[in-house]
Amino acid sequence: QSEVDIRHDFAARLPVQVILAAFGLPLSAEPPIRRWYDDFEKGLANYEGDPVVRATARASAEEFRAYLLETVASSRKNGTTTLLGRLTAEDANDLSVAEVMQNMLIIFFGGISTVEALLLNAIWALGHRPELLRTVREDRTLVASVIEETMRWLSPVQSATRYAVCDQDILGIRIRAGEMLICSLAGANRDPRMFTNPDRFDIGRPNNRRHLGFAIGPHLCLGFRLAKIEAEIGINRVLDRFPELSIVAERSVAPTGYEFRQPRSLWLKTVV
């Protein structure tokens, strides 16, 4: 038997490496990118307005922009067949350096902890339901339903910030144009008017794809298909690698976070 922190050793690394591979960037960039991202994520969730957190996030964002600027310049000079190479090619929709960098920032900062959390939250749910874990292990076609129900039951992103474009009255509350709204995706995903017994994790739920875990409409997550593919491959690899597994309760931390939600550590006891 052995114990492994599936977050530190797997879930936190997979999405970073996937994005680096897609852009054709060296895997040696993983540690600094992970640090920059973690600082930036803390800044996004800094509703208390902590000046130290804000300053650290801004500094890391600037370091990341400097890294991307150098990377984009090198790609335009040398040319590659990667996603970055296609974005920086001279005939690639006439994108400016600033536009290429902005697209890279969206992909990097939108596709790291979200995938990490989806993987961890799904494994957390399965690890606390041994019978369901056995069922999914025996029938891998159910992994897709596990992912959809995880997105509903324990969304990696719990809220979405939006700005009102016009004056509006909702349930007797006056919202002025330009005001910021914090929309609770987690609350919508457990609305009993939409989901029967919403607090129950049920992969057989007929409408679990109606969740708002990836938002909706013009703000639908750009990378939701890639996120699902990564999660499906990741869950299957964990099940393949560890024929038996159980959560080490005393070393693991239950999912937390009111903006981004996931276990901060998830230790598994494995039999290999």
PDB file of C-alpha atoms in Angstrom:
ATOM      1  CA  GLN A   1       0.000   0.000   0.000  1.00  0.00           C
ATOM      2  CA  SER A   2       1.005   3.604  -0.537  1.00  0.00           C
ATOM      3  CA  GLU A   3      -0.493   7.060  -0.140  1.00  0.00           C
ATOM      4  CA  VAL A   4      -0.424   9.831  -2.732  1.00  0.00           C
ATOM      5  CA  ASP A   5      -1.753  13.378  -2.837  1.00  0.00           C
ATOM      6  CA  ILE A   6      -3.613  13.203  -6.124  1.00  0.00           C
ATOM      7  CA  ARG A   7      -3.856  16.983  -6.240  1.00  0.00           C
ATOM      8  CA  HIS A   8      -0.169  17.789  -5.950  1.00  0.00           C
ATOM      9  CA  ASP A   9       1.111  14.842  -7.971  1.00  0.00           C
ATOM     10  CA  PHE A  10      -1.489  14.687 -10.742  1.00  0.00           C
ATOM     11  CA  ALA A  11      -4.542  16.953 -10.913  1.00  0.00           C
ATOM     12  CA  ALA A  12      -2.627  20.229 -10.460  1.00  0.00           C
ATOM     13  CA  ARG A  13      -0.068  19.285 -13.121  1.00  0.00           C
ATOM     14  CA  LEU A  14      -2.173  17.762 -15.898  1.00  0.00           C
ATOM     15  CA  PRO A  15      -3.928  20.924 -17.184  1.00  0.00           C
ATOM     16  CA  VAL A  16      -0.737  22.998 -17.108  1.00  0.00           C
ATOM     17  CA  GLN A  17       1.139  20.401 -19.119  1.00  0.00           C
ATOM     18  CA  VAL A  18      -1.718  20.038 -21.610  1.00  0.00           C
ATOM     19  CA  ILE A  19      -1.757  23.785 -22.302  1.00  0.00           C
ATOM     20  CA  LEU A  20       2.034  23.949 -22.572  1.00  0.00           C
ATOM     21  CA  ALA A  21       1.973  21.070 -25.067  1.00  0.00           C
ATOM     22  CA  ALA A  22      -0.782  22.740 -27.105  1.00  0.00           C
ATOM     23  CA  PHE A  23       1.230  25.947 -27.379  1.00  0.00           C
ATOM     24  CA  GLY A  24       4.495  24.118 -27.963  1.00  0.00           C
ATOM     25  CA  LEU A  25       6.097  25.569 -24.829  1.00  0.00           C
ATOM     26  CA  PRO A  26       8.674  23.701 -22.740  1.00  0.00           C
ATOM     27  CA  LEU A  27       7.456  21.636 -19.779  1.00  0.00           C
ATOM     28  CA  SER A  28      10.146  23.365 -17.723  1.00  0.00           C
ATOM     29  CA  ALA A  29       7.799  26.363 -17.648  1.00  0.00           C
ATOM     30  CA  GLU A  30       5.322  24.449 -15.487  1.00  0.00           C
ATOM     31  CA  PRO A  31       6.564  25.579 -12.016  1.00  0.00           C
ATOM     32  CA  PRO A  32       6.590  29.349 -12.681  1.00  0.00           C
ATOM     33  CA  ILE A  33       3.292  29.233 -14.576  1.00  0.00           C
ATOM     34  CA  ARG A  34       1.708  27.331 -11.711  1.00  0.00           C
ATOM     35  CA  ARG A  35       2.956  29.979  -9.242  1.00  0.00           C
ATOM     36  CA  TRP A  36       1.730  32.845 -11.416  1.00  0.00           C
ATOM     37  CA  TYR A  37      -1.623  31.197 -11.829  1.00  0.00           C
ATOM     38  CA  ASP A  38      -2.082  30.477  -8.111  1.00  0.00           C
ATOM     39  CA  ASP A  39      -1.355  34.113  -7.278  1.00  0.00           C
ATOM     40  CA  PHE A  40      -3.759  35.309  -9.973  1.00  0.00           C
ATOM     41  CA  GLU A  41      -6.516  32.975  -8.763  1.00  0.00           C
ATOM     42  CA  LYS A  42      -6.167  34.279  -5.224  1.00  0.00           C
ATOM     43  CA  GLY A  43      -6.504  37.779  -6.625  1.00  0.00           C
ATOM     44  CA  LEU A  44      -9.755  36.888  -8.399  1.00  0.00           C
ATOM     45  CA  ALA A  45     -11.186  35.515  -5.162  1.00  0.00           C
ATOM     46  CA  ASN A  46      -9.959  38.488  -3.106  1.00  0.00           C
ATOM     47  CA  TYR A  47     -13.381  39.927  -2.300  1.00  0.00           C
ATOM     48  CA  GLU A  48     -11.997  41.145   1.043  1.00  0.00           C
ATOM     49  CA  GLY A  49      -9.714  43.518  -0.857  1.00  0.00           C
ATOM     50  CA  ASP A  50      -6.499  42.381   0.842  1.00  0.00           C
ATOM     51  CA  PRO A  51      -3.844  44.742  -0.603  1.00  0.00           C
ATOM     52  CA  VAL A  52      -1.042  42.170  -0.292  1.00  0.00           C
ATOM     53  CA  VAL A  53      -3.013  39.556  -2.230  1.00  0.00           C
ATOM     54  CA  ARG A  54      -3.899  42.160  -4.861  1.00  0.00           C
ATOM     55  CA  ALA A  55      -0.303  43.335  -5.250  1.00  0.00           C
ATOM     56  CA  THR A  56       1.036  39.783  -5.483  1.00  0.00           C
ATOM     57  CA  ALA A  57      -1.542  38.911  -8.142  1.00  0.00           C
ATOM     58  CA  ARG A  58      -0.663  41.963 -10.198  1.00  0.00           C
ATOM     59  CA  ALA A  59       3.073  41.273  -9.941  1.00  0.00           C
ATOM     60  CA  SER A  60       2.621  37.656 -11.048  1.00  0.00           C
ATOM     61  CA  ALA A  61       0.345  38.721 -13.907  1.00  0.00           C
ATOM     62  CA  GLU A  62       3.041  41.128 -15.103  1.00  0.00           C
ATOM     63  CA  GLU A  63       5.697  38.412 -14.906  1.00  0.00           C
ATOM     64  CA  PHE A  64       3.464  36.126 -16.918  1.00  0.00           C
ATOM     65  CA  ARG A  65       2.803  38.816 -19.537  1.00  0.00           C
ATOM     66  CA  ALA A  66       6.550  39.392 -19.879  1.00  0.00           C
ATOM     67  CA  TYR A  67       7.065  35.657 -20.399  1.00  0.00           C
ATOM     68  CA  LEU A  68       4.316  35.540 -23.024  1.00  0.00           C
ATOM     69  CA  LEU A  69       5.680  38.611 -24.820  1.00  0.00           C
ATOM     70  CA  GLU A  70       9.038  36.922 -25.187  1.00  0.00           C
ATOM     71  CA  THR A  71       7.372  33.681 -26.262  1.00  0.00           C
ATOM     72  CA  VAL A  72       5.182  35.353 -28.888  1.00  0.00           C
ATOM     73  CA  ALA A  73       8.149  37.296 -30.295  1.00  0.00           C
ATOM     74  CA  SER A  74      10.175  34.093 -30.596  1.00  0.00           C
ATOM     75  CA  SER A  75       7.297  32.262 -32.278  1.00  0.00           C
ATOM     76  CA  ARG A  76       6.793  35.026 -34.834  1.00  0.00           C
ATOM     77  CA  LYS A  77      10.485  34.967 -35.644  1.00  0.00           C
ATOM     78  CA  ASN A  78      10.955  31.205 -35.886  1.00  0.00           C
ATOM     79  CA  GLY A  79       7.475  29.882 -36.698  1.00  0.00           C
ATOM     80  CA  THR A  80       6.030  26.619 -35.373  1.00  0.00           C
ATOM     81  CA  THR A  81       3.188  24.239 -36.209  1.00  0.00           C
ATOM     82  CA  THR A  82       1.713  24.525 -32.721  1.00  0.00           C
ATOM     83  CA  LEU A  83      -1.356  26.493 -31.621  1.00  0.00           C
ATOM     84  CA  LEU A  84       0.941  29.404 -30.791  1.00  0.00           C
ATOM     85  CA  GLY A  85       2.526  29.150 -34.229  1.00  0.00           C
ATOM     86  CA  ARG A  86      -0.874  29.380 -35.898  1.00  0.00           C
ATOM     87  CA  LEU A  87      -1.841  32.358 -33.744  1.00  0.00           C
ATOM     88  CA  THR A  88       1.366  34.239 -34.522  1.00  0.00           C
ATOM     89  CA  ALA A  89       1.645  33.449 -38.236  1.00  0.00           C
ATOM     90  CA  GLU A  90       1.660  36.592 -40.361  1.00  0.00           C
ATOM     91  CA  ASP A  91      -1.540  35.558 -42.143  1.00  0.00           C
ATOM     92  CA  ALA A  92      -3.344  34.412 -38.975  1.00  0.00           C
ATOM     93  CA  ASN A  93      -6.296  36.792 -38.981  1.00  0.00           C
ATOM     94  CA  ASP A  94      -3.905  39.743 -38.609  1.00  0.00           C
ATOM     95  CA  LEU A  95      -3.805  39.350 -34.832  1.00  0.00           C
ATOM     96  CA  SER A  96      -1.629  41.871 -33.042  1.00  0.00           C
ATOM     97  CA  VAL A  97       0.865  40.816 -30.380  1.00  0.00           C
ATOM     98  CA  ALA A  98      -1.467  42.218 -27.725  1.00  0.00           C
ATOM     99  CA  GLU A  99      -4.397  40.194 -29.107  1.00  0.00           C
ATOM    100  CA  VAL A 100      -2.363  36.975 -29.218  1.00  0.00           C
ATOM    101  CA  MET A 101      -1.252  37.517 -25.634  1.00  0.00           C
ATOM    102  CA  GLN A 102      -4.800  38.229 -24.500  1.00  0.00           C
ATOM    103  CA  ASN A 103      -6.007  34.979 -26.059  1.00  0.00           C
ATOM    104  CA  MET A 104      -3.156  33.076 -24.402  1.00  0.00           C
ATOM    105  CA  LEU A 105      -4.005  34.627 -21.036  1.00  0.00           C
ATOM    106  CA  ILE A 106      -7.639  33.553 -21.381  1.00  0.00           C
ATOM    107  CA  ILE A 107      -6.652  29.980 -22.243  1.00  0.00           C
ATOM    108  CA  PHE A 108      -4.046  29.686 -19.494  1.00  0.00           C
ATOM    109  CA  PHE A 109      -6.029  31.328 -16.722  1.00  0.00           C
ATOM    110  CA  GLY A 110      -9.299  29.717 -17.733  1.00  0.00           C
ATOM    111  CA  GLY A 111      -8.106  26.158 -18.099  1.00  0.00           C
ATOM    112  CA  ILE A 112      -5.903  25.293 -15.145  1.00  0.00           C
ATOM    113  CA  SER A 113      -7.618  25.159 -11.746  1.00  0.00           C
ATOM    114  CA  THR A 114     -10.994  24.525 -13.372  1.00  0.00           C
ATOM    115  CA  VAL A 115      -9.793  21.209 -14.803  1.00  0.00           C
ATOM    116  CA  GLU A 116      -7.834  20.456 -11.637  1.00  0.00           C
ATOM    117  CA  ALA A 117     -10.936  21.015  -9.514  1.00  0.00           C
ATOM    118  CA  LEU A 118     -13.185  18.984 -11.813  1.00  0.00           C
ATOM    119  CA  LEU A 119     -10.833  16.018 -11.516  1.00  0.00           C
ATOM    120  CA  LEU A 120     -10.479  16.328  -7.752  1.00  0.00           C
ATOM    121  CA  ASN A 121     -14.165  16.912  -7.082  1.00  0.00           C
ATOM    122  CA  ALA A 122     -15.133  13.882  -9.181  1.00  0.00           C
ATOM    123  CA  ILE A 123     -12.623  11.651  -7.390  1.00  0.00           C
ATOM    124  CA  TRP A 124     -13.803  13.069  -4.050  1.00  0.00           C
ATOM    125  CA  ALA A 125     -17.402  12.171  -4.907  1.00  0.00           C
ATOM    126  CA  LEU A 126     -16.505   8.660  -6.078  1.00  0.00           C
ATOM    127  CA  GLY A 127     -14.135   8.023  -3.180  1.00  0.00           C
ATOM    128  CA  HIS A 128     -16.938   8.638  -0.693  1.00  0.00           C
ATOM    129  CA  ARG A 129     -19.284   6.266  -2.541  1.00  0.00           C
ATOM    130  CA  PRO A 130     -17.556   2.858  -2.758  1.00  0.00           C
ATOM    131  CA  GLU A 131     -20.485   1.150  -4.468  1.00  0.00           C
ATOM    132  CA  LEU A 132     -20.701   3.854  -7.124  1.00  0.00           C
ATOM    133  CA  LEU A 133     -16.923   3.720  -7.547  1.00  0.00           C
ATOM    134  CA  ARG A 134     -17.123  -0.009  -8.257  1.00  0.00           C
ATOM    135  CA  THR A 135     -19.958   0.522 -10.731  1.00  0.00           C
ATOM    136  CA  VAL A 136     -18.049   3.213 -12.625  1.00  0.00           C
ATOM    137  CA  ARG A 137     -14.855   1.167 -12.558  1.00  0.00           C
ATOM    138  CA  GLU A 138     -16.706  -1.702 -14.241  1.00  0.00           C
ATOM    139  CA  ASP A 139     -18.562   0.492 -16.749  1.00  0.00           C
ATOM    140  CA  ARG A 140     -16.381   3.341 -17.963  1.00  0.00           C
ATOM    141  CA  THR A 141     -19.137   4.750 -20.161  1.00  0.00           C
ATOM    142  CA  LEU A 142     -20.472   6.199 -16.888  1.00  0.00           C
ATOM    143  CA  VAL A 143     -17.462   8.493 -16.480  1.00  0.00           C
ATOM    144  CA  ALA A 144     -19.107  11.104 -18.717  1.00  0.00           C
ATOM    145  CA  SER A 145     -22.137  11.174 -16.400  1.00  0.00           C
ATOM    146  CA  VAL A 146     -19.834  11.440 -13.380  1.00  0.00           C
ATOM    147  CA  ILE A 147     -18.304  14.552 -14.927  1.00  0.00           C
ATOM    148  CA  GLU A 148     -21.669  16.194 -15.659  1.00  0.00           C
ATOM    149  CA  GLU A 149     -23.017  15.471 -12.180  1.00  0.00           C
ATOM    150  CA  THR A 150     -19.795  16.728 -10.599  1.00  0.00           C
ATOM    151  CA  MET A 151     -20.141  19.972 -12.531  1.00  0.00           C
ATOM    152  CA  ARG A 152     -23.658  20.328 -11.129  1.00  0.00           C
ATOM    153  CA  TRP A 153     -23.141  19.046  -7.599  1.00  0.00           C
ATOM    154  CA  LEU A 154     -19.720  20.591  -6.886  1.00  0.00           C
ATOM    155  CA  SER A 155     -18.896  23.153  -9.558  1.00  0.00           C
ATOM    156  CA  PRO A 156     -15.198  24.098  -9.752  1.00  0.00           C
ATOM    157  CA  VAL A 157     -16.312  27.713 -10.292  1.00  0.00           C
ATOM    158  CA  GLN A 158     -19.030  28.663  -7.837  1.00  0.00           C
ATOM    159  CA  SER A 159     -19.973  32.101  -9.136  1.00  0.00           C
ATOM    160  CA  ALA A 160     -19.777  34.379 -12.153  1.00  0.00           C
ATOM    161  CA  THR A 161     -19.351  38.139 -12.081  1.00  0.00           C
ATOM    162  CA  ARG A 162     -21.406  40.138 -14.551  1.00  0.00           C
ATOM    163  CA  TYR A 163     -22.238  43.828 -15.130  1.00  0.00           C
ATOM    164  CA  ALA A 164     -25.758  45.038 -15.806  1.00  0.00           C
ATOM    165  CA  VAL A 165     -26.072  46.651 -19.231  1.00  0.00           C
ATOM    166  CA  CYS A 166     -29.341  48.384 -18.405  1.00  0.00           C
ATOM    167  CA  ASP A 167     -31.622  49.165 -15.464  1.00  0.00           C
ATOM    168  CA  GLN A 168     -33.590  46.095 -14.428  1.00  0.00           C
ATOM    169  CA  ASP A 169     -35.984  44.944 -11.722  1.00  0.00           C
ATOM    170  CA  ILE A 170     -35.592  41.339 -10.557  1.00  0.00           C
ATOM    171  CA  LEU A 171     -37.864  40.011  -7.811  1.00  0.00           C
ATOM    172  CA  GLY A 172     -38.471  43.541  -6.606  1.00  0.00           C
ATOM    173  CA  ILE A 173     -34.792  44.472  -6.477  1.00  0.00           C
ATOM    174  CA  ARG A 174     -33.654  47.417  -8.591  1.00  0.00           C
ATOM    175  CA  ILE A 175     -30.401  46.835 -10.466  1.00  0.00           C
ATOM    176  CA  ARG A 176     -28.806  49.855 -12.092  1.00  0.00           C
ATOM    177  CA  ALA A 177     -26.878  49.824 -15.361  1.00  0.00           C
ATOM    178  CA  GLY A 178     -23.167  49.325 -14.696  1.00  0.00           C
ATOM    179  CA  GLU A 179     -23.616  47.655 -11.315  1.00  0.00           C
ATOM    180  CA  MET A 180     -21.704  44.440 -10.684  1.00  0.00           C
ATOM    181  CA  LEU A 181     -23.633  41.254 -10.021  1.00  0.00           C
ATOM    182  CA  ILE A 182     -22.243  38.098  -8.472  1.00  0.00           C
ATOM    183  CA  CYS A 183     -24.310  35.253  -9.886  1.00  0.00           C
ATOM    184  CA  SER A 184     -24.275  32.031  -7.849  1.00  0.00           C
ATOM    185  CA  LEU A 185     -23.703  29.152 -10.249  1.00  0.00           C
ATOM    186  CA  ALA A 186     -23.594  26.814  -7.256  1.00  0.00           C
ATOM    187  CA  GLY A 187     -27.018  27.991  -6.106  1.00  0.00           C
ATOM    188  CA  ALA A 188     -28.514  27.576  -9.577  1.00  0.00           C
ATOM    189  CA  ASN A 189     -27.060  24.084  -9.843  1.00  0.00           C
ATOM    190  CA  ARG A 190     -28.879  23.059  -6.662  1.00  0.00           C
ATOM    191  CA  ASP A 191     -32.171  24.740  -7.449  1.00  0.00           C
ATOM    192  CA  PRO A 192     -34.857  22.221  -6.399  1.00  0.00           C
ATOM    193  CA  ARG A 193     -37.160  23.609  -9.089  1.00  0.00           C
ATOM    194  CA  MET A 194     -34.719  22.273 -11.673  1.00  0.00           C
ATOM    195  CA  PHE A 195     -33.047  19.315  -9.926  1.00  0.00           C
ATOM    196  CA  THR A 196     -34.937  16.836  -7.760  1.00  0.00           C
ATOM    197  CA  ASN A 197     -33.177  16.187  -4.437  1.00  0.00           C
ATOM    198  CA  PRO A 198     -30.379  18.554  -5.531  1.00  0.00           C
ATOM    199  CA  ASP A 199     -27.968  17.803  -2.679  1.00  0.00           C
ATOM    200  CA  ARG A 200     -27.718  14.166  -3.739  1.00  0.00           C
ATOM    201  CA  PHE A 201     -24.875  13.102  -6.048  1.00  0.00           C
ATOM    202  CA  ASP A 202     -26.715  11.080  -8.678  1.00  0.00           C
ATOM    203  CA  ILE A 203     -25.030  10.212 -11.987  1.00  0.00           C
ATOM    204  CA  GLY A 204     -28.343   8.811 -13.235  1.00  0.00           C
ATOM    205  CA  ARG A 205     -30.020  12.197 -12.974  1.00  0.00           C
ATOM    206  CA  PRO A 206     -31.797  12.648 -16.338  1.00  0.00           C
ATOM    207  CA  ASN A 207     -31.154  16.382 -16.613  1.00  0.00           C
ATOM    208  CA  ASN A 208     -27.694  16.741 -15.061  1.00  0.00           C
ATOM    209  CA  ARG A 209     -26.435  18.323 -18.291  1.00  0.00           C
ATOM    210  CA  ARG A 210     -28.648  21.333 -17.518  1.00  0.00           C
ATOM    211  CA  HIS A 211     -26.093  22.597 -14.990  1.00  0.00           C
ATOM    212  CA  LEU A 212     -24.494  26.035 -15.283  1.00  0.00           C
ATOM    213  CA  GLY A 213     -21.013  24.901 -14.279  1.00  0.00           C
ATOM    214  CA  PHE A 214     -19.563  26.227 -17.538  1.00  0.00           C
ATOM    215  CA  ALA A 215     -21.844  29.309 -17.511  1.00  0.00           C
ATOM    216  CA  ILE A 216     -24.231  29.841 -20.413  1.00  0.00           C
ATOM    217  CA  GLY A 217     -24.963  31.976 -23.455  1.00  0.00           C
ATOM    218  CA  PRO A 218     -22.270  34.266 -24.920  1.00  0.00           C
ATOM    219  CA  HIS A 219     -20.116  33.664 -21.833  1.00  0.00           C
ATOM    220  CA  LEU A 220     -20.151  29.861 -22.148  1.00  0.00           C
ATOM    221  CA  CYS A 221     -16.700  28.560 -21.217  1.00  0.00           C
ATOM    222  CA  LEU A 222     -14.448  28.603 -24.284  1.00  0.00           C
ATOM    223  CA  GLY A 223     -12.676  25.395 -23.285  1.00  0.00           C
ATOM    224  CA  PHE A 224     -15.513  23.311 -21.851  1.00  0.00           C
ATOM    225  CA  ARG A 225     -15.008  20.485 -24.345  1.00  0.00           C
ATOM    226  CA  LEU A 226     -11.288  20.278 -23.615  1.00  0.00           C
ATOM    227  CA  ALA A 227     -12.007  20.348 -19.876  1.00  0.00           C
ATOM    228  CA  LYS A 228     -14.363  17.372 -20.199  1.00  0.00           C
ATOM    229  CA  ILE A 229     -11.839  15.434 -22.285  1.00  0.00           C
ATOM    230  CA  GLU A 230      -9.048  16.080 -19.780  1.00  0.00           C
ATOM    231  CA  ALA A 231     -11.283  15.077 -16.863  1.00  0.00           C
ATOM    232  CA  GLU A 232     -12.459  11.905 -18.599  1.00  0.00           C
ATOM    233  CA  ILE A 233      -8.923  10.838 -19.463  1.00  0.00           C
ATOM    234  CA  GLY A 234      -7.699  11.774 -15.984  1.00  0.00           C
ATOM    235  CA  ILE A 235     -10.410   9.839 -14.136  1.00  0.00           C
ATOM    236  CA  ASN A 236      -9.885   6.782 -16.327  1.00  0.00           C
ATOM    237  CA  ARG A 237      -6.126   6.888 -15.768  1.00  0.00           C
ATOM    238  CA  VAL A 238      -6.615   7.031 -11.998  1.00  0.00           C
ATOM    239  CA  LEU A 239      -8.997   4.063 -12.132  1.00  0.00           C
ATOM    240  CA  ASP A 240      -6.590   2.152 -14.390  1.00  0.00           C
ATOM    241  CA  ARG A 241      -3.501   2.954 -12.334  1.00  0.00           C
ATOM    242  CA  PHE A 242      -5.081   2.115  -8.986  1.00  0.00           C
ATOM    243  CA  PRO A 243      -7.357  -0.962  -9.050  1.00  0.00           C
ATOM    244  CA  GLU A 244      -8.299  -0.164  -5.462  1.00  0.00           C
ATOM    245  CA  LEU A 245      -8.293   3.223  -3.828  1.00  0.00           C
ATOM    246  CA  SER A 246      -9.757   4.967  -0.832  1.00  0.00           C
ATOM    247  CA  ILE A 247      -9.527   8.493   0.547  1.00  0.00           C
ATOM    248  CA  VAL A 248      -7.193   9.029   3.488  1.00  0.00           C
ATOM    249  CA  ALA A 249      -9.586  11.132   5.541  1.00  0.00           C
ATOM    250  CA  GLU A 250      -7.082  12.356   8.132  1.00  0.00           C
ATOM    251  CA  ARG A 251      -4.765  13.813   5.463  1.00  0.00           C
ATOM    252  CA  SER A 252      -7.354  15.129   3.025  1.00  0.00           C
ATOM    253  CA  VAL A 253      -9.246  18.420   3.142  1.00  0.00           C
ATOM    254  CA  ALA A 254     -12.920  18.653   2.169  1.00  0.00           C
ATOM    255  CA  PRO A 255     -13.698  20.897  -0.823  1.00  0.00           C
ATOM    256  CA  THR A 256     -13.696  24.582   0.137  1.00  0.00           C
ATOM    257  CA  GLY A 257     -13.935  27.938  -1.604  1.00  0.00           C
ATOM    258  CA  TYR A 258     -16.765  30.322  -2.400  1.00  0.00           C
ATOM    259  CA  GLU A 259     -15.294  31.358  -5.774  1.00  0.00           C
ATOM    260  CA  PHE A 260     -13.190  28.344  -6.774  1.00  0.00           C
ATOM    261  CA  ARG A 261     -14.083  25.134  -4.921  1.00  0.00           C
ATOM    262  CA  GLN A 262     -12.035  21.961  -4.573  1.00  0.00           C
ATOM    263  CA  PRO A 263     -10.128  19.878  -2.013  1.00  0.00           C
ATOM    264  CA  ARG A 264      -6.841  21.614  -1.202  1.00  0.00           C
ATOM    265  CA  SER A 265      -5.344  18.183  -0.659  1.00  0.00           C
ATOM    266  CA  LEU A 266      -6.758  14.791  -1.586  1.00  0.00           C
ATOM    267  CA  TRP A 267      -4.742  11.833  -0.364  1.00  0.00           C
ATOM    268  CA  LEU A 268      -5.554   8.383  -1.705  1.00  0.00           C
ATOM    269  CA  LYS A 269      -4.551   5.050  -0.250  1.00  0.00           C
ATOM    270  CA  THR A 270      -3.745   2.778  -3.131  1.00  0.00           C
ATOM    271  CA  VAL A 271      -3.058  -0.895  -3.682  1.00  0.00           C
ATOM    272  CA  VAL A 272      -0.889  -1.391  -6.760  1.00  0.00           C
TER     273      VAL A 272
END
